[in-house]
Amino acid sequence: MGMWASLDAMWELPAEKVIFGAVLLFSWTVYLWETFLAQRQRRIYKTTTHVPPELEQIMDSETFEKSRLYQLDKSTFSFWSGLYSEVEGTFILLFGGIPYLWRLSGRFCGYVGFGPEYEIIHSLVFLLLATLFSALTGLPWSLYNTFVIEEKHGFNHQVLVTIYADYIAPLFDKFTPLPEGKLKQEIEVMAKNIDFPLTKVYVVEGSKRSSHSNAYFYGFFKNKRIVLFDTLLEEYSVPNKDIQEESGMEPRSDGEGDSEEIKAKVKIKKQGCKNEEVLAVLGHELGHWKLGHTVKNIIISQMNSFLCFFLFAVLIRRKELFAAFGFYDSQPTLIGLLIIFQFIFSPYNEVLSFCLTVLSRRFEFQADAFAKKLGKAEDLYSALIKLNKDNLGFPVSDWLFSMWHYSHPPLLERLQALKNMKQD
């Protein structure tokens, strides 16, 4: 009876108190769940000290240990930073940090001559102060959690990647056409065989910033382009080319006359995939296009955006939502965005994120199967291992942690699926 009486008493509280308590309770529930999953995965890092049998012939013990220790350090940092963010966020809510920041920005606007009717100016000042606060404390306050979830799972991917690749990426990285040769010819043949409207193939020199390897395509309609990271290509020697250009030397086919510095830098580049493995990776990526994954993601994204803004239009009129967070006399639109998208939508976002993770993993297995139909199963098998090694990924995962977090299946699961495909 005592428990039910407590529940009845809780529901008899004012609506704003119930909303505020539910937000805090859910926030800590998610944090404890995430911490539980992280500890399960950390146990894997501690206990898995030997290379799995599937990888023994390709991954050496030194690389495996380096990856294991890196992930251990990363998990330690994540635990403490997560705890700090959760405690600080709770204190901000309990002590009225958001309404205080809004009043502070209002005072500043009044000081420079903008009255209460200038809500847009007030909102801009609030955003500036919130950004400054976030930078100083490391606490992320996002108005766009739902849309961040979409990007995590590749939603709106094609539009954003096209804009990024055409206008933003060239400001930071050098894009050069893939030289004529066997690899380019085979890429063009593969694209033609599956009716992929390929127009150009680029190599981006990502090795200057990171050893991360990747490949992707972008473009609208009949104007598709493929981008390969130079770190993906085993036979692409960017350092050699750069040094020769900077020194004014002509390239040499026999390697004679090159300085010891050039030879040393080219020798260092041991990562990357063979041409057959690059084609297998591209077969996987083009599988996403051929199987309609991009279109499906865009449709789901638009439906989700419509639903979110529809619910926002309904909830923005609810005074108790504003009162729950300390806004009793006003209902600023920007604050409504913050409350609804950051807090009220939190349960929906968690469910949506998990469903999209499941869907994304299904798409990845389907794209692997498509590469297998192109006759690339064996090459994709070896390419996945090399890419995992180059990106310093740890190949062993706790099943519950990976199910909740990983939008791509763990390496060993993908290898097992490809092994079954090869046997079939």
PDB file of C-alpha atoms in Angstrom, residues 25-253:
ATOM      1  CA  LEU A  25      14.335  10.391 -13.783  1.00  0.00           C
ATOM      2  CA  PHE A  26      14.570   9.446 -17.449  1.00  0.00           C
ATOM      3  CA  SER A  27      17.894  11.251 -17.868  1.00  0.00           C
ATOM      4  CA  TRP A  28      19.478   9.297 -15.022  1.00  0.00           C
ATOM      5  CA  THR A  29      17.868   6.048 -16.177  1.00  0.00           C
ATOM      6  CA  VAL A  30      19.475   6.445 -19.609  1.00  0.00           C
ATOM      7  CA  TYR A  31      22.801   7.377 -18.030  1.00  0.00           C
ATOM      8  CA  LEU A  32      22.796   4.299 -15.757  1.00  0.00           C
ATOM      9  CA  TRP A  33      21.817   2.065 -18.682  1.00  0.00           C
ATOM     10  CA  GLU A  34      24.614   3.479 -20.818  1.00  0.00           C
ATOM     11  CA  THR A  35      27.079   3.048 -17.953  1.00  0.00           C
ATOM     12  CA  PHE A  36      25.990  -0.575 -17.487  1.00  0.00           C
ATOM     13  CA  LEU A  37      26.562  -1.257 -21.199  1.00  0.00           C
ATOM     14  CA  ALA A  38      29.924   0.528 -21.149  1.00  0.00           C
ATOM     15  CA  GLN A  39      31.083  -1.592 -18.199  1.00  0.00           C
ATOM     16  CA  ARG A  40      30.119  -4.765 -20.070  1.00  0.00           C
ATOM     17  CA  GLN A  41      32.210  -3.640 -23.017  1.00  0.00           C
ATOM     18  CA  ARG A  42      35.076  -2.574 -20.750  1.00  0.00           C
ATOM     19  CA  ARG A  43      35.108  -6.103 -19.312  1.00  0.00           C
ATOM     20  CA  ILE A  44      35.622  -7.355 -22.871  1.00  0.00           C
ATOM     21  CA  TYR A  45      38.593  -5.028 -23.311  1.00  0.00           C
ATOM     22  CA  LYS A  46      40.146  -6.325 -20.082  1.00  0.00           C
ATOM     23  CA  THR A  47      39.598 -10.046 -20.614  1.00  0.00           C
ATOM     24  CA  THR A  48      40.176 -10.416 -24.364  1.00  0.00           C
ATOM     25  CA  THR A  49      43.963 -10.357 -24.485  1.00  0.00           C
ATOM     26  CA  HIS A  50      44.596 -12.612 -27.494  1.00  0.00           C
ATOM     27  CA  VAL A  51      43.842 -12.211 -31.179  1.00  0.00           C
ATOM     28  CA  PRO A  52      40.669 -14.107 -32.195  1.00  0.00           C
ATOM     29  CA  PRO A  53      41.389 -17.207 -34.321  1.00  0.00           C
ATOM     30  CA  GLU A  54      39.655 -15.644 -37.353  1.00  0.00           C
ATOM     31  CA  LEU A  55      42.200 -12.815 -37.383  1.00  0.00           C
ATOM     32  CA  GLU A  56      45.427 -14.570 -36.379  1.00  0.00           C
ATOM     33  CA  GLN A  57      46.817 -14.754 -39.907  1.00  0.00           C
ATOM     34  CA  ILE A  58      46.320 -11.041 -40.600  1.00  0.00           C
ATOM     35  CA  MET A  59      46.317  -9.127 -37.286  1.00  0.00           C
ATOM     36  CA  ASP A  60      49.490  -9.332 -35.209  1.00  0.00           C
ATOM     37  CA  SER A  61      49.528  -9.337 -31.414  1.00  0.00           C
ATOM     38  CA  GLU A  62      51.148  -5.900 -31.206  1.00  0.00           C
ATOM     39  CA  THR A  63      48.392  -4.214 -33.237  1.00  0.00           C
ATOM     40  CA  PHE A  64      45.694  -6.050 -31.284  1.00  0.00           C
ATOM     41  CA  GLU A  65      47.184  -4.995 -27.945  1.00  0.00           C
ATOM     42  CA  LYS A  66      47.574  -1.406 -29.093  1.00  0.00           C
ATOM     43  CA  SER A  67      43.903  -1.311 -30.089  1.00  0.00           C
ATOM     44  CA  ARG A  68      42.839  -2.938 -26.817  1.00  0.00           C
ATOM     45  CA  LEU A  69      44.726  -0.428 -24.661  1.00  0.00           C
ATOM     46  CA  TYR A  70      43.467   2.486 -26.754  1.00  0.00           C
ATOM     47  CA  GLN A  71      39.863   1.399 -26.229  1.00  0.00           C
ATOM     48  CA  LEU A  72      40.454   0.910 -22.504  1.00  0.00           C
ATOM     49  CA  ASP A  73      41.784   4.457 -22.150  1.00  0.00           C
ATOM     50  CA  LYS A  74      38.912   5.766 -24.248  1.00  0.00           C
ATOM     51  CA  SER A  75      36.323   3.990 -22.080  1.00  0.00           C
ATOM     52  CA  THR A  76      37.874   5.420 -18.900  1.00  0.00           C
ATOM     53  CA  PHE A  77      37.685   8.950 -20.260  1.00  0.00           C
ATOM     54  CA  SER A  78      34.095   8.371 -21.465  1.00  0.00           C
ATOM     55  CA  PHE A  79      33.004   7.207 -18.019  1.00  0.00           C
ATOM     56  CA  TRP A  80      34.298  10.267 -16.191  1.00  0.00           C
ATOM     57  CA  SER A  81      33.204  12.753 -18.845  1.00  0.00           C
ATOM     58  CA  GLY A  82      29.727  11.160 -18.920  1.00  0.00           C
ATOM     59  CA  LEU A  83      29.396  11.320 -15.147  1.00  0.00           C
ATOM     60  CA  TYR A  84      30.543  14.948 -15.122  1.00  0.00           C
ATOM     61  CA  SER A  85      28.045  15.923 -17.826  1.00  0.00           C
ATOM     62  CA  GLU A  86      25.146  14.145 -16.111  1.00  0.00           C
ATOM     63  CA  VAL A  87      25.828  15.670 -12.681  1.00  0.00           C
ATOM     64  CA  GLU A  88      26.367  19.137 -14.089  1.00  0.00           C
ATOM     65  CA  GLY A  89      23.233  18.917 -16.228  1.00  0.00           C
ATOM     66  CA  THR A  90      21.205  17.851 -13.200  1.00  0.00           C
ATOM     67  CA  PHE A  91      22.480  20.785 -11.142  1.00  0.00           C
ATOM     68  CA  ILE A  92      21.694  23.206 -13.972  1.00  0.00           C
ATOM     69  CA  LEU A  93      18.101  21.968 -14.093  1.00  0.00           C
ATOM     70  CA  LEU A  94      17.643  21.871 -10.314  1.00  0.00           C
ATOM     71  CA  PHE A  95      18.995  25.392  -9.748  1.00  0.00           C
ATOM     72  CA  GLY A  96      17.296  27.036 -12.722  1.00  0.00           C
ATOM     73  CA  GLY A  97      20.285  27.496 -14.967  1.00  0.00           C
ATOM     74  CA  ILE A  98      18.246  27.846 -18.163  1.00  0.00           C
ATOM     75  CA  PRO A  99      15.863  30.612 -16.948  1.00  0.00           C
ATOM     76  CA  TYR A 100      18.837  32.374 -15.331  1.00  0.00           C
ATOM     77  CA  LEU A 101      20.694  32.410 -18.658  1.00  0.00           C
ATOM     78  CA  TRP A 102      17.548  33.689 -20.386  1.00  0.00           C
ATOM     79  CA  ARG A 103      17.145  36.518 -17.856  1.00  0.00           C
ATOM     80  CA  LEU A 104      20.841  37.376 -18.184  1.00  0.00           C
ATOM     81  CA  SER A 105      20.553  37.647 -21.957  1.00  0.00           C
ATOM     82  CA  GLY A 106      17.412  39.800 -21.473  1.00  0.00           C
ATOM     83  CA  ARG A 107      19.302  42.197 -19.208  1.00  0.00           C
ATOM     84  CA  PHE A 108      22.064  42.497 -21.796  1.00  0.00           C
ATOM     85  CA  CYS A 109      19.526  43.232 -24.547  1.00  0.00           C
ATOM     86  CA  GLY A 110      17.877  45.874 -22.373  1.00  0.00           C
ATOM     87  CA  TYR A 111      21.271  47.439 -21.643  1.00  0.00           C
ATOM     88  CA  VAL A 112      21.972  47.924 -25.364  1.00  0.00           C
ATOM     89  CA  GLY A 113      18.459  49.220 -26.109  1.00  0.00           C
ATOM     90  CA  PHE A 114      16.449  46.163 -27.204  1.00  0.00           C
ATOM     91  CA  GLY A 115      13.188  45.712 -25.327  1.00  0.00           C
ATOM     92  CA  PRO A 116      11.113  42.540 -24.718  1.00  0.00           C
ATOM     93  CA  GLU A 117       9.508  42.872 -28.161  1.00  0.00           C
ATOM     94  CA  TYR A 118      12.843  41.953 -29.792  1.00  0.00           C
ATOM     95  CA  GLU A 119      12.608  38.254 -28.997  1.00  0.00           C
ATOM     96  CA  ILE A 120      14.823  37.290 -31.952  1.00  0.00           C
ATOM     97  CA  ILE A 121      17.696  39.438 -30.633  1.00  0.00           C
ATOM     98  CA  HIS A 122      17.073  38.060 -27.144  1.00  0.00           C
ATOM     99  CA  SER A 123      17.215  34.504 -28.516  1.00  0.00           C
ATOM    100  CA  LEU A 124      20.462  35.153 -30.409  1.00  0.00           C
ATOM    101  CA  VAL A 125      22.121  36.532 -27.270  1.00  0.00           C
ATOM    102  CA  PHE A 126      20.862  33.500 -25.320  1.00  0.00           C
ATOM    103  CA  LEU A 127      22.354  31.145 -27.932  1.00  0.00           C
ATOM    104  CA  LEU A 128      25.653  33.014 -27.763  1.00  0.00           C
ATOM    105  CA  LEU A 129      25.785  32.737 -23.964  1.00  0.00           C
ATOM    106  CA  ALA A 130      24.720  29.070 -24.060  1.00  0.00           C
ATOM    107  CA  THR A 131      27.447  28.298 -26.612  1.00  0.00           C
ATOM    108  CA  LEU A 132      30.021  30.100 -24.473  1.00  0.00           C
ATOM    109  CA  PHE A 133      28.845  28.199 -21.405  1.00  0.00           C
ATOM    110  CA  SER A 134      29.032  24.901 -23.284  1.00  0.00           C
ATOM    111  CA  ALA A 135      32.561  25.659 -24.472  1.00  0.00           C
ATOM    112  CA  LEU A 136      33.710  26.530 -20.944  1.00  0.00           C
ATOM    113  CA  THR A 137      32.095  23.572 -19.204  1.00  0.00           C
ATOM    114  CA  GLY A 138      32.130  20.913 -21.892  1.00  0.00           C
ATOM    115  CA  LEU A 139      28.395  20.312 -21.411  1.00  0.00           C
ATOM    116  CA  PRO A 140      26.548  19.820 -24.710  1.00  0.00           C
ATOM    117  CA  TRP A 141      23.197  21.575 -24.912  1.00  0.00           C
ATOM    118  CA  SER A 142      21.713  20.695 -28.290  1.00  0.00           C
ATOM    119  CA  LEU A 143      18.445  21.887 -29.777  1.00  0.00           C
ATOM    120  CA  TYR A 144      18.736  19.318 -32.516  1.00  0.00           C
ATOM    121  CA  ASN A 145      19.037  15.919 -30.817  1.00  0.00           C
ATOM    122  CA  THR A 146      16.564  14.304 -33.172  1.00  0.00           C
ATOM    123  CA  PHE A 147      18.477  15.475 -36.217  1.00  0.00           C
ATOM    124  CA  VAL A 148      21.813  14.416 -34.748  1.00  0.00           C
ATOM    125  CA  ILE A 149      20.318  10.923 -34.419  1.00  0.00           C
ATOM    126  CA  GLU A 150      19.374  11.044 -38.087  1.00  0.00           C
ATOM    127  CA  GLU A 151      22.922  11.895 -39.117  1.00  0.00           C
ATOM    128  CA  LYS A 152      24.377   9.185 -36.901  1.00  0.00           C
ATOM    129  CA  HIS A 153      22.450   6.598 -38.887  1.00  0.00           C
ATOM    130  CA  GLY A 154      23.026   8.147 -42.297  1.00  0.00           C
ATOM    131  CA  PHE A 155      19.712   9.985 -42.672  1.00  0.00           C
ATOM    132  CA  ASN A 156      19.834  13.076 -44.909  1.00  0.00           C
ATOM    133  CA  HIS A 157      23.205  11.577 -45.805  1.00  0.00           C
ATOM    134  CA  GLN A 158      23.127  12.088 -49.563  1.00  0.00           C
ATOM    135  CA  VAL A 159      22.193  15.775 -49.450  1.00  0.00           C
ATOM    136  CA  LEU A 160      24.715  16.692 -46.765  1.00  0.00           C
ATOM    137  CA  VAL A 161      27.539  14.619 -48.258  1.00  0.00           C
ATOM    138  CA  THR A 162      26.988  16.253 -51.652  1.00  0.00           C
ATOM    139  CA  ILE A 163      27.155  19.748 -50.168  1.00  0.00           C
ATOM    140  CA  TYR A 164      30.136  18.799 -48.001  1.00  0.00           C
ATOM    141  CA  ALA A 165      32.110  17.125 -50.800  1.00  0.00           C
ATOM    142  CA  ASP A 166      31.539  19.898 -53.344  1.00  0.00           C
ATOM    143  CA  TYR A 167      31.973  23.017 -51.224  1.00  0.00           C
ATOM    144  CA  ILE A 168      33.436  22.290 -47.782  1.00  0.00           C
ATOM    145  CA  ALA A 169      35.839  19.336 -48.008  1.00  0.00           C
ATOM    146  CA  PRO A 170      38.030  20.931 -50.759  1.00  0.00           C
ATOM    147  CA  LEU A 171      38.841  23.731 -48.328  1.00  0.00           C
ATOM    148  CA  PHE A 172      40.603  21.266 -46.018  1.00  0.00           C
ATOM    149  CA  ASP A 173      41.620  18.300 -48.183  1.00  0.00           C
ATOM    150  CA  LYS A 174      43.052  17.904 -51.646  1.00  0.00           C
ATOM    151  CA  PHE A 175      40.852  16.040 -54.141  1.00  0.00           C
ATOM    152  CA  THR A 176      42.558  14.678 -57.253  1.00  0.00           C
ATOM    153  CA  PRO A 177      41.123  12.519 -60.056  1.00  0.00           C
ATOM    154  CA  LEU A 178      42.075   8.854 -59.771  1.00  0.00           C
ATOM    155  CA  PRO A 179      44.882   8.282 -62.308  1.00  0.00           C
ATOM    156  CA  GLU A 180      44.127   6.258 -65.410  1.00  0.00           C
ATOM    157  CA  GLY A 181      44.916   2.612 -64.901  1.00  0.00           C
ATOM    158  CA  LYS A 182      43.551  -0.815 -64.114  1.00  0.00           C
ATOM    159  CA  LEU A 183      41.766   0.229 -60.888  1.00  0.00           C
ATOM    160  CA  LYS A 184      39.876   3.081 -62.532  1.00  0.00           C
ATOM    161  CA  GLN A 185      38.874   0.871 -65.462  1.00  0.00           C
ATOM    162  CA  GLU A 186      37.571  -1.835 -63.144  1.00  0.00           C
ATOM    163  CA  ILE A 187      35.605   0.720 -61.104  1.00  0.00           C
ATOM    164  CA  GLU A 188      33.990   2.046 -64.280  1.00  0.00           C
ATOM    165  CA  VAL A 189      33.139  -1.495 -65.423  1.00  0.00           C
ATOM    166  CA  MET A 190      31.571  -2.328 -62.040  1.00  0.00           C
ATOM    167  CA  ALA A 191      29.512   0.880 -62.083  1.00  0.00           C
ATOM    168  CA  LYS A 192      28.322   0.169 -65.628  1.00  0.00           C
ATOM    169  CA  ASN A 193      27.336  -3.413 -64.772  1.00  0.00           C
ATOM    170  CA  ILE A 194      24.952  -2.239 -62.020  1.00  0.00           C
ATOM    171  CA  ASP A 195      23.771   0.886 -63.920  1.00  0.00           C
ATOM    172  CA  PHE A 196      25.424   3.270 -61.458  1.00  0.00           C
ATOM    173  CA  PRO A 197      25.663   6.692 -63.234  1.00  0.00           C
ATOM    174  CA  LEU A 198      29.334   7.314 -62.443  1.00  0.00           C
ATOM    175  CA  THR A 199      30.885  10.518 -63.785  1.00  0.00           C
ATOM    176  CA  LYS A 200      34.118  10.958 -61.814  1.00  0.00           C
ATOM    177  CA  VAL A 201      36.386   9.118 -59.375  1.00  0.00           C
ATOM    178  CA  TYR A 202      38.427  11.155 -56.888  1.00  0.00           C
ATOM    179  CA  VAL A 203      41.152  10.400 -54.370  1.00  0.00           C
ATOM    180  CA  VAL A 204      41.156  12.559 -51.232  1.00  0.00           C
ATOM    181  CA  GLU A 205      44.433  12.958 -49.378  1.00  0.00           C
ATOM    182  CA  GLY A 206      43.118  12.218 -45.909  1.00  0.00           C
ATOM    183  CA  SER A 207      46.433  10.745 -44.777  1.00  0.00           C
ATOM    184  CA  LYS A 208      47.695  14.216 -43.872  1.00  0.00           C
ATOM    185  CA  ARG A 209      45.211  14.336 -40.972  1.00  0.00           C
ATOM    186  CA  SER A 210      44.406  10.739 -40.099  1.00  0.00           C
ATOM    187  CA  SER A 211      45.061   7.097 -40.952  1.00  0.00           C
ATOM    188  CA  HIS A 212      41.295   6.493 -41.214  1.00  0.00           C
ATOM    189  CA  SER A 213      40.298   4.670 -44.415  1.00  0.00           C
ATOM    190  CA  ASN A 214      36.995   5.093 -46.180  1.00  0.00           C
ATOM    191  CA  ALA A 215      35.159   5.312 -49.508  1.00  0.00           C
ATOM    192  CA  TYR A 216      31.859   6.928 -50.374  1.00  0.00           C
ATOM    193  CA  PHE A 217      29.764   8.172 -53.282  1.00  0.00           C
ATOM    194  CA  TYR A 218      27.736  11.338 -53.632  1.00  0.00           C
ATOM    195  CA  GLY A 219      25.803  13.371 -56.164  1.00  0.00           C
ATOM    196  CA  PHE A 220      22.248  13.767 -57.407  1.00  0.00           C
ATOM    197  CA  PHE A 221      20.432  11.836 -60.102  1.00  0.00           C
ATOM    198  CA  LYS A 222      22.707  10.978 -63.077  1.00  0.00           C
ATOM    199  CA  ASN A 223      25.759  12.800 -61.716  1.00  0.00           C
ATOM    200  CA  LYS A 224      27.330  10.409 -59.221  1.00  0.00           C
ATOM    201  CA  ARG A 225      30.933  10.624 -58.059  1.00  0.00           C
ATOM    202  CA  ILE A 226      33.053   8.203 -56.030  1.00  0.00           C
ATOM    203  CA  VAL A 227      35.634   9.344 -53.477  1.00  0.00           C
ATOM    204  CA  LEU A 228      38.413   7.063 -52.233  1.00  0.00           C
ATOM    205  CA  PHE A 229      40.632   7.943 -49.285  1.00  0.00           C
ATOM    206  CA  ASP A 230      44.293   7.661 -50.198  1.00  0.00           C
ATOM    207  CA  THR A 231      44.698   5.567 -47.036  1.00  0.00           C
ATOM    208  CA  LEU A 232      42.389   2.992 -48.633  1.00  0.00           C
ATOM    209  CA  LEU A 233      44.686   2.499 -51.613  1.00  0.00           C
ATOM    210  CA  GLU A 234      47.746   0.374 -50.957  1.00  0.00           C
ATOM    211  CA  GLU A 235      49.359   1.332 -54.268  1.00  0.00           C
ATOM    212  CA  TYR A 236      48.679   5.067 -54.060  1.00  0.00           C
ATOM    213  CA  SER A 237      51.842   6.864 -52.842  1.00  0.00           C
ATOM    214  CA  VAL A 238      50.747  10.376 -51.955  1.00  0.00           C
ATOM    215  CA  PRO A 239      53.895  11.271 -49.930  1.00  0.00           C
ATOM    216  CA  ASN A 240      56.147  10.437 -52.892  1.00  0.00           C
ATOM    217  CA  LYS A 241      54.085  12.586 -55.217  1.00  0.00           C
ATOM    218  CA  ASP A 242      53.928  15.540 -52.827  1.00  0.00           C
ATOM    219  CA  ILE A 243      57.649  15.545 -52.081  1.00  0.00           C
ATOM    220  CA  GLN A 244      58.558  15.420 -55.765  1.00  0.00           C
ATOM    221  CA  GLU A 245      56.179  18.290 -56.560  1.00  0.00           C
ATOM    222  CA  GLU A 246      57.520  20.413 -53.704  1.00  0.00           C
ATOM    223  CA  SER A 247      61.137  19.792 -54.697  1.00  0.00           C
ATOM    224  CA  GLY A 248      60.494  20.294 -58.436  1.00  0.00           C
ATOM    225  CA  MET A 249      61.737  16.791 -59.324  1.00  0.00           C
ATOM    226  CA  GLU A 250      60.334  14.740 -62.175  1.00  0.00           C
ATOM    227  CA  PRO A 251      58.725  11.455 -61.109  1.00  0.00           C
ATOM    228  CA  ARG A 252      60.834   8.349 -61.718  1.00  0.00           C
ATOM    229  CA  SER A 253      59.457   4.986 -62.581  1.00  0.00           C
TER     230      SER A 253
END
